[in-house]
Tab-separated table of C-alpha atoms in Angstrom:
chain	number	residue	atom	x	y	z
M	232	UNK	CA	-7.094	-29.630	1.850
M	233	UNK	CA	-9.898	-30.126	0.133
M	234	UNK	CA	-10.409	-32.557	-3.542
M	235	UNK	CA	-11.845	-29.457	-5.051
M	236	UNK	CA	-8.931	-27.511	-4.359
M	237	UNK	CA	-6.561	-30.241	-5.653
M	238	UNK	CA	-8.793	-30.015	-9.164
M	239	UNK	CA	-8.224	-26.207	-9.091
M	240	UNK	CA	-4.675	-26.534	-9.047
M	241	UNK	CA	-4.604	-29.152	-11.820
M	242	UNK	CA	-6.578	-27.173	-13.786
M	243	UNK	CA	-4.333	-23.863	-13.548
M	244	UNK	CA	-1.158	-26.259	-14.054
M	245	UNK	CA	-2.634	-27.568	-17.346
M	246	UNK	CA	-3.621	-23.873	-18.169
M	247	UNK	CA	-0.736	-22.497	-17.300
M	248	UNK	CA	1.762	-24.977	-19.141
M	249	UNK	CA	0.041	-24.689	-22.203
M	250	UNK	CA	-0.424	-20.680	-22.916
M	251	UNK	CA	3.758	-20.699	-22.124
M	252	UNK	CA	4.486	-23.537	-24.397
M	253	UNK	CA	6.041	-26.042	-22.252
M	254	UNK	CA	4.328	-29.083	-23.956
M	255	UNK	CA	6.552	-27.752	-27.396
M	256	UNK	CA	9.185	-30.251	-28.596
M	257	UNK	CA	11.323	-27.262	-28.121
M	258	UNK	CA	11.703	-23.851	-26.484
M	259	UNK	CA	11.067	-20.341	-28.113
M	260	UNK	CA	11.748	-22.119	-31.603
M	261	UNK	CA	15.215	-22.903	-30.782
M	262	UNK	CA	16.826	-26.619	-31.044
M	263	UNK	CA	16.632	-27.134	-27.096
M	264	UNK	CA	14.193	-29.334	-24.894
M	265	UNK	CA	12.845	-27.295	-21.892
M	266	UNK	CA	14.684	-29.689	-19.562
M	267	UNK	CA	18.197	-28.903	-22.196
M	268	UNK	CA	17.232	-24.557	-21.728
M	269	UNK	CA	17.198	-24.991	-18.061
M	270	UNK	CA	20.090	-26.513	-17.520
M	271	UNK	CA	21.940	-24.059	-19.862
M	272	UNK	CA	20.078	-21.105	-17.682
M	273	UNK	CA	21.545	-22.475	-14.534
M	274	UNK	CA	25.094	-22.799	-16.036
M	275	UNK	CA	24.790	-19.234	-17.824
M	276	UNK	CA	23.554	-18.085	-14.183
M	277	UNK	CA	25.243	-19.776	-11.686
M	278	UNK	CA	28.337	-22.037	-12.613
M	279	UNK	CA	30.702	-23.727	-11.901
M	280	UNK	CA	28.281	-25.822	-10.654
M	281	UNK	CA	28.519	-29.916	-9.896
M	282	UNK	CA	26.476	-32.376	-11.599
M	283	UNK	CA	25.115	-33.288	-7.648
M	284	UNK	CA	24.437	-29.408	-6.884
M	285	UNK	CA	22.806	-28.959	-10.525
M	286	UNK	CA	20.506	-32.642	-9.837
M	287	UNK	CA	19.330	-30.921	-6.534
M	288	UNK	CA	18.553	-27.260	-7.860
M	289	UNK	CA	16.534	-28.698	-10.787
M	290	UNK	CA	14.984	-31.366	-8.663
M	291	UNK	CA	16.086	-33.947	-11.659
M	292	UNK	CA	16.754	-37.714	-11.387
M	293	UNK	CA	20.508	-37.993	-11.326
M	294	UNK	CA	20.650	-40.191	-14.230
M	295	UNK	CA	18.129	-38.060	-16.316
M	296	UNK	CA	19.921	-35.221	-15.628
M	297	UNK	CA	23.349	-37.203	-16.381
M	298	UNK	CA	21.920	-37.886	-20.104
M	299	UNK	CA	20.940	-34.369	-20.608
M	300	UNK	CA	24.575	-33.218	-19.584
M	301	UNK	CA	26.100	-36.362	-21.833
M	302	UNK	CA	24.315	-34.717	-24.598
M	303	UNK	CA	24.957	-31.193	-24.444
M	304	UNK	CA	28.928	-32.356	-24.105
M	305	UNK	CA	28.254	-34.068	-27.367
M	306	UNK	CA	27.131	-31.070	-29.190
M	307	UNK	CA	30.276	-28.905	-27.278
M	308	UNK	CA	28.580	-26.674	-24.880
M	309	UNK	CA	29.734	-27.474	-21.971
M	310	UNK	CA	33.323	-27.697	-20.318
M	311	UNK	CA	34.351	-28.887	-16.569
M	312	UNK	CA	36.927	-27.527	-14.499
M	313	UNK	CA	38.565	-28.802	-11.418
M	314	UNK	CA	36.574	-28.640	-8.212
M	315	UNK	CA	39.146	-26.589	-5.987
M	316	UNK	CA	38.886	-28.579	-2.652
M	317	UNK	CA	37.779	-31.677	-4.153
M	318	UNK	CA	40.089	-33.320	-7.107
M	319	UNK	CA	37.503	-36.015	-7.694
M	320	UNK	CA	34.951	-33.652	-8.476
M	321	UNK	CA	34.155	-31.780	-11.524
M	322	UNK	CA	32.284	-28.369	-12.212
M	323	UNK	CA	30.278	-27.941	-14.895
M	324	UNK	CA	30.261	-24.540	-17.039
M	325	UNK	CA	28.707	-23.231	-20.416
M	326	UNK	CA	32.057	-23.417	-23.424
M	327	UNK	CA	32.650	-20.734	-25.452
M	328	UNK	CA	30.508	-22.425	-28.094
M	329	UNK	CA	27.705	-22.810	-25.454
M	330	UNK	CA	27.390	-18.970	-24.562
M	331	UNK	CA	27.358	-18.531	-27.979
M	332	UNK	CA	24.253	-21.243	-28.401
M	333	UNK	CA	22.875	-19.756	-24.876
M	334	UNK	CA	22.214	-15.841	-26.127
M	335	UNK	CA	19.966	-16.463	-28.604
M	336	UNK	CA	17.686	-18.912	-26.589
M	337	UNK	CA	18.012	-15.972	-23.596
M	338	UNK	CA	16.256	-13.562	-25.934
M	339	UNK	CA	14.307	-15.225	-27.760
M	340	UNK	CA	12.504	-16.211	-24.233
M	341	UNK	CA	12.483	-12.830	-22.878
M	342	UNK	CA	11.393	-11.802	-26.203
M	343	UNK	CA	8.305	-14.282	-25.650
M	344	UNK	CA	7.663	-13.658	-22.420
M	345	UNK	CA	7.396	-9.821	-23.179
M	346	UNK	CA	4.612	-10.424	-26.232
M	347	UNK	CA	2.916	-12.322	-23.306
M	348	UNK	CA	2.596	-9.066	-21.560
M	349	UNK	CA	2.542	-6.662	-24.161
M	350	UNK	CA	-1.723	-6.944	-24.582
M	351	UNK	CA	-2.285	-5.936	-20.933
M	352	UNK	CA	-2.722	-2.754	-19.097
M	353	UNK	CA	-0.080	-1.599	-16.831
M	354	UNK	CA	-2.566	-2.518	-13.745
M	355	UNK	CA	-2.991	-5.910	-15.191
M	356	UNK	CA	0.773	-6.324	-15.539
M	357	UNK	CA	0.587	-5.278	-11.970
M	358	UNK	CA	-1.554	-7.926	-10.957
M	359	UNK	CA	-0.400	-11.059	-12.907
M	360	UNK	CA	3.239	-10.688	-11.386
M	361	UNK	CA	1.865	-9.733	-7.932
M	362	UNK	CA	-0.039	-13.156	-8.274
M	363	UNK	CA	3.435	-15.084	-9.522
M	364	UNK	CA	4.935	-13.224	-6.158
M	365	UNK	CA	2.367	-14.622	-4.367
M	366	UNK	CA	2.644	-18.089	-5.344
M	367	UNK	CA	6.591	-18.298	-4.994
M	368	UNK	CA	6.477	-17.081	-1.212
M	369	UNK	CA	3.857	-19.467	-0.291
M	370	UNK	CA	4.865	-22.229	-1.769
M	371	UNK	CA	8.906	-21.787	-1.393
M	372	UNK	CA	9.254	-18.766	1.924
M	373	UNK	CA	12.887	-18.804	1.119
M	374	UNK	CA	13.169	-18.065	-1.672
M	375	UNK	CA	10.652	-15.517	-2.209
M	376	UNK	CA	12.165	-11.968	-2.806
M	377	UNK	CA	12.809	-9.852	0.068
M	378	UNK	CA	9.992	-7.261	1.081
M	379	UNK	CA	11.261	-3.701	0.974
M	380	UNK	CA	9.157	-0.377	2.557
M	381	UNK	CA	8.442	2.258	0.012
M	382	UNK	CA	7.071	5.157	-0.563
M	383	UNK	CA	3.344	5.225	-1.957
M	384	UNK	CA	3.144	4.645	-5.759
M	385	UNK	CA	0.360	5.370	-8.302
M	386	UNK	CA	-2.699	3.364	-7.396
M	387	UNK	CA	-1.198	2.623	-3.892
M	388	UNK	CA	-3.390	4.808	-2.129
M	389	UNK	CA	-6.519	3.495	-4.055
M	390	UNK	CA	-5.337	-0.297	-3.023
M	391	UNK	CA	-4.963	0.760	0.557
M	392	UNK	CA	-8.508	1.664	0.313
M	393	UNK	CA	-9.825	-0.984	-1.191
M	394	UNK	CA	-7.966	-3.850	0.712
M	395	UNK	CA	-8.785	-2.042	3.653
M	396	UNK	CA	-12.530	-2.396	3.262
M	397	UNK	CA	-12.488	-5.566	1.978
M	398	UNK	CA	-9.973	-7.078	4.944
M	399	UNK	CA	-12.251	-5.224	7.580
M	400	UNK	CA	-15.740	-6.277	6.423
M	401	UNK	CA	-14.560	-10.125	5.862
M	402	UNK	CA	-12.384	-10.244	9.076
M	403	UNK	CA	-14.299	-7.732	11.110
M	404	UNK	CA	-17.293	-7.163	10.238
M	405	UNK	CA	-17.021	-3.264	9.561
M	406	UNK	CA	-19.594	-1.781	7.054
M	407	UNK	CA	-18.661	0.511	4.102
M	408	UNK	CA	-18.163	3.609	6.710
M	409	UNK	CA	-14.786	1.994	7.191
M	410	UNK	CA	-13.632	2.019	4.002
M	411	UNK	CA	-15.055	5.543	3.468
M	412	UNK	CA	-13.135	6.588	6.650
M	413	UNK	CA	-9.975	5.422	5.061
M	414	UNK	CA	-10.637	7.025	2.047
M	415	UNK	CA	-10.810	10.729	3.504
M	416	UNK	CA	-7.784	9.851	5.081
M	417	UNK	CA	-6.028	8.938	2.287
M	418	UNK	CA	-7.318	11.854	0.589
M	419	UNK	CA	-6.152	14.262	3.694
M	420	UNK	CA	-3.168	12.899	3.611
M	421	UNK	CA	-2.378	13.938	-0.403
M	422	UNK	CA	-3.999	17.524	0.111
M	423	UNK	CA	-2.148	18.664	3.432
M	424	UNK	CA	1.123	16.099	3.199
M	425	UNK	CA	4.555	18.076	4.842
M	426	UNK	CA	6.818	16.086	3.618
M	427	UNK	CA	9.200	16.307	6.579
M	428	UNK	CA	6.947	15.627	9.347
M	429	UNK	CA	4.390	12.686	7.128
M	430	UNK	CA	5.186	9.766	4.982
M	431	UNK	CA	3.203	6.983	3.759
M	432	UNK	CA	5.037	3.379	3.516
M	433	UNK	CA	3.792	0.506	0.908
M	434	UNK	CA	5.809	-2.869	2.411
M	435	UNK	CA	6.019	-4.810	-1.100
M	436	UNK	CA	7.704	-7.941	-2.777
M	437	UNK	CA	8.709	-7.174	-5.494
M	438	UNK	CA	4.948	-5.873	-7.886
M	439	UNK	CA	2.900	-7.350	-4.648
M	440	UNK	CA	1.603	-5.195	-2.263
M	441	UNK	CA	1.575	-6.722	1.182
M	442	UNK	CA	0.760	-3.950	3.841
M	443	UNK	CA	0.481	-0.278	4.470
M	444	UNK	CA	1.005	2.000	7.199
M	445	UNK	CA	1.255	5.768	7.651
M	446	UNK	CA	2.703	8.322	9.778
M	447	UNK	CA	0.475	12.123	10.041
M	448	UNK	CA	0.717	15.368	12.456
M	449	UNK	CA	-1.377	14.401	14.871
M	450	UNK	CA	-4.827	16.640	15.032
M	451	UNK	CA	-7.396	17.707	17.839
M	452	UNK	CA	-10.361	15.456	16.992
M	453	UNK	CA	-12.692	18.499	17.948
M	454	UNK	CA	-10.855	21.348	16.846
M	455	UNK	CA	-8.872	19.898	13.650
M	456	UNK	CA	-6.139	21.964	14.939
M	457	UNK	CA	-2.396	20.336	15.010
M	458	UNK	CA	-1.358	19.068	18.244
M	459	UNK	CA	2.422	20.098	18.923
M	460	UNK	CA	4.976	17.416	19.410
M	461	UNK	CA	2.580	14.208	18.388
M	462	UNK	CA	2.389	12.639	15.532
M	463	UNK	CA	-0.428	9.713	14.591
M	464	UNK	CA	0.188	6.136	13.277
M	465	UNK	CA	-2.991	5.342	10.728
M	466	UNK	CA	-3.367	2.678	8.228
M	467	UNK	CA	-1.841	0.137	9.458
M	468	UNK	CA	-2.430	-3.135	7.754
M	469	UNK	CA	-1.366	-6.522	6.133
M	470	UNK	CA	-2.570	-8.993	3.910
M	471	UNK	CA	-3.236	-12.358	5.659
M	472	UNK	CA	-0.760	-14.122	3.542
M	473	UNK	CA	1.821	-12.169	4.864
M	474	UNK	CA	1.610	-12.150	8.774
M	475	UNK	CA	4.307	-13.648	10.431
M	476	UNK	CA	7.328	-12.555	8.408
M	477	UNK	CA	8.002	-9.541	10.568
M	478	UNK	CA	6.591	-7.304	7.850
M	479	UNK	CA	4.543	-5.589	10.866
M	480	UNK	CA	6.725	-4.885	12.694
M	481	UNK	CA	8.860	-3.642	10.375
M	482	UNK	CA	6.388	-0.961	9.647
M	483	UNK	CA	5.312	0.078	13.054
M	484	UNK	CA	9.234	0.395	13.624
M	485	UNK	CA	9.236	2.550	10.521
M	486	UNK	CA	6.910	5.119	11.898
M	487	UNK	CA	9.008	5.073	15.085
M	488	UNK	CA	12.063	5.738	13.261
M	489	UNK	CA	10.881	9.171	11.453
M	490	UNK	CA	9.072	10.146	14.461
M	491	UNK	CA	12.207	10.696	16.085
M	492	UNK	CA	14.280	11.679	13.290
M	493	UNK	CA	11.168	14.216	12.924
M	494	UNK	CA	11.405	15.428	16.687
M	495	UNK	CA	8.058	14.476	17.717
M	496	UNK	CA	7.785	13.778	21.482
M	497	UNK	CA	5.090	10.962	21.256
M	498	UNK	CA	3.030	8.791	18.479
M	499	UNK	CA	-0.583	8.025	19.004
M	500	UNK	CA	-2.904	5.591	17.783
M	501	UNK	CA	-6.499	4.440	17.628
M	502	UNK	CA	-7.573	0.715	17.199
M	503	UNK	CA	-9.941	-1.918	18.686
M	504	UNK	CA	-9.532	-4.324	21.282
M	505	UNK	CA	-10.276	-7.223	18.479
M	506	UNK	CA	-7.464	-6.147	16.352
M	507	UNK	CA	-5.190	-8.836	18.843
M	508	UNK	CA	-1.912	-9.294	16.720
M	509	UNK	CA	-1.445	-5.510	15.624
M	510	UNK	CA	-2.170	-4.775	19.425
M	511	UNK	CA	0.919	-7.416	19.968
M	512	UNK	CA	2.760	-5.355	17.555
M	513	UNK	CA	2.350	-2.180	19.276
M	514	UNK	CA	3.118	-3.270	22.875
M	515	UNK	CA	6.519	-4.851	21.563
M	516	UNK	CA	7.188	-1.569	20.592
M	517	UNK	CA	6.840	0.060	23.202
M	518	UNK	CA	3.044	2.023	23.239
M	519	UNK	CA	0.854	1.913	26.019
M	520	UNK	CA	-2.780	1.506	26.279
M	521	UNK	CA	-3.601	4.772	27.808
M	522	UNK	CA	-7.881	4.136	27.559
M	523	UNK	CA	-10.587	2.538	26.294
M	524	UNK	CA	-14.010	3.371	25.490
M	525	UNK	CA	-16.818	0.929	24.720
M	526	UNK	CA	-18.591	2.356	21.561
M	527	UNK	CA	-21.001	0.937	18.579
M	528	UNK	CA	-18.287	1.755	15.421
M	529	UNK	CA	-18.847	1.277	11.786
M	530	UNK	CA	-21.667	-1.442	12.254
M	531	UNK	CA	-20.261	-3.246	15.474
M	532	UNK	CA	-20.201	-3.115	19.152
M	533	UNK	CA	-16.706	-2.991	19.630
M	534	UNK	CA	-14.063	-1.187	22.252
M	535	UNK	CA	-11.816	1.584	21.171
M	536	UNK	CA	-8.526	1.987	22.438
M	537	UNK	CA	-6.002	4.982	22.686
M	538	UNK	CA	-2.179	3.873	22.526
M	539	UNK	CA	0.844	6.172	23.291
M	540	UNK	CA	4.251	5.878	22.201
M	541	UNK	CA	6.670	8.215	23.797
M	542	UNK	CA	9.874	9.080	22.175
């Protein structure tokens, strides 16, 4: 870690605090501390709750946090309830009076929150909560959102292009052929797509796209003509950040999956000896490396190889 990067963080933290209005006596106008709203979040959320479990949750000092509840039970918003294993414990929950005090606050944030948005485009939307995405799953893994495969949305097939020949030049080395390659592919794959024998999966968190991979008929690389039976895994690919989760795999295993429900007899695929961990990926699957072929490719001496996956 590096001082600079220490500043940067600062920085954004001082940034990013001010343009939401955390350093306002109160929250979205209301009569609550920021510290007083989160606390009646959590209990609108996810009472009953203990003062211990709510301490840990918030990361708060015990006996802050005990002065924050002490008040709130002074203004009658909260009410306890027996814990029901433990009789010297007590759970916490909003009152009556404090769901009443708690609705307001709820959209008068959300209310805030969406005038934040409201001035930018539907790609910059996009891209500020991909970047909030980002930051939760590196800095807390666990409790990041879970990454589901869909199908390709608007703009997905202009990313995959784009982070395609970016992550190839700066990892790789591969010139702008590359990304032109994966262009006409993409482009192939919207003018002659059969829905029952292709598909196209984005692997995303929530508005973050983390990977790519596709599933095509198989062609003759002479003739252009179909080759019966085989279909052809393109495309694959994942953003640093996300290697290691099992996204990968998940993918490749996708393609495997509607291969067979498709009736293919076989999958192919073309990639480079360099390309180490989605080689990894493939042999767990179960392809074989069927040949190789030393070749000069998109700007660099590299060795092609032709796996085989049969069904």
């Amino acid at each position: 870690m590096s001082t600079e990067q220490a500043l940067d963080v600062r920085a954004f933290n001082r940034f990013y605090t001010r343009r939401i209005g955390m350093l306002a006596p109160t929250l979205s106008g209301s009569e609550f501390t920021l510290p007083e709203a989160r606390v009646l979040w959590e209990l609108a959320h996810h009472a009953p709750v203990s003062a211990a479990a709510l301490s840990k949750t918030l990361q708060l000092d015990a006996g802050y946090l005990s002065r924050l509840l002490r008040g709130l039970k002074g203004r009658g918003l909260l009410a306890e309830q027996a814990h029901p294993s433990d009789g010297r414990q007590r759970l916490l929950k909003l009152s009556t009076a404090g769901k009443r005090a708690f609705a307001p606050l709820d959209r008068g944030s959300q209310a805030e929150t969406e005038a934040l948005l409201a001035p930018l485009s539907t790609p910059q939307r996009q891209a500020l909560v991909g970047a909030m995405s980002r930051i939760q799953s590196v800095l807390e893994p666990d409790a990041a959102a879970p990454v589901e495969l869909r199908p390709p949305q608007p703009g997905d097939l202009g990313w995959i292009i784009q982070r395609h020949g970016a992550v190839y030049a700066a990892e790789y080395g591969l010139d702008a052929r590359f990304e032109a390659l994966v262009a006409r592919i993409c482009a192939d794959f919207v003018d002659h797509l059969k829905p029952e024998r292709e598909a196209c999966w984005i692997a995303a968190r929530g508005a973050e796209r983390l990977g790519s991979v596709m599933l095509v008929q198989a062609r003759d690389e002479a003739s252009g003509r179909l080759r019966p039976g085989t279909a052809q895994l393109r495309l694959l690919l994942l953003e640093a950040h996300a290697r290691g989760l099992g996204v990968g795999k998940r993918l490749v295993r996708q393609c495997s999956d509607f291969a067979r429900a498709a009736s293919y007899k076989r999958v192919v695929l073309w990639t480079q000896q360099g390309l180490t961990a989605a080689r990894a990926i493939y042999a767990a699957e179960g392809y074989r490396l069927m040949d190789s072929e030393n070749m000069r490719s998109f700007g660099q001496q590299v060795v092609s190889e032709r796996w085989e996956l049969t069904l």
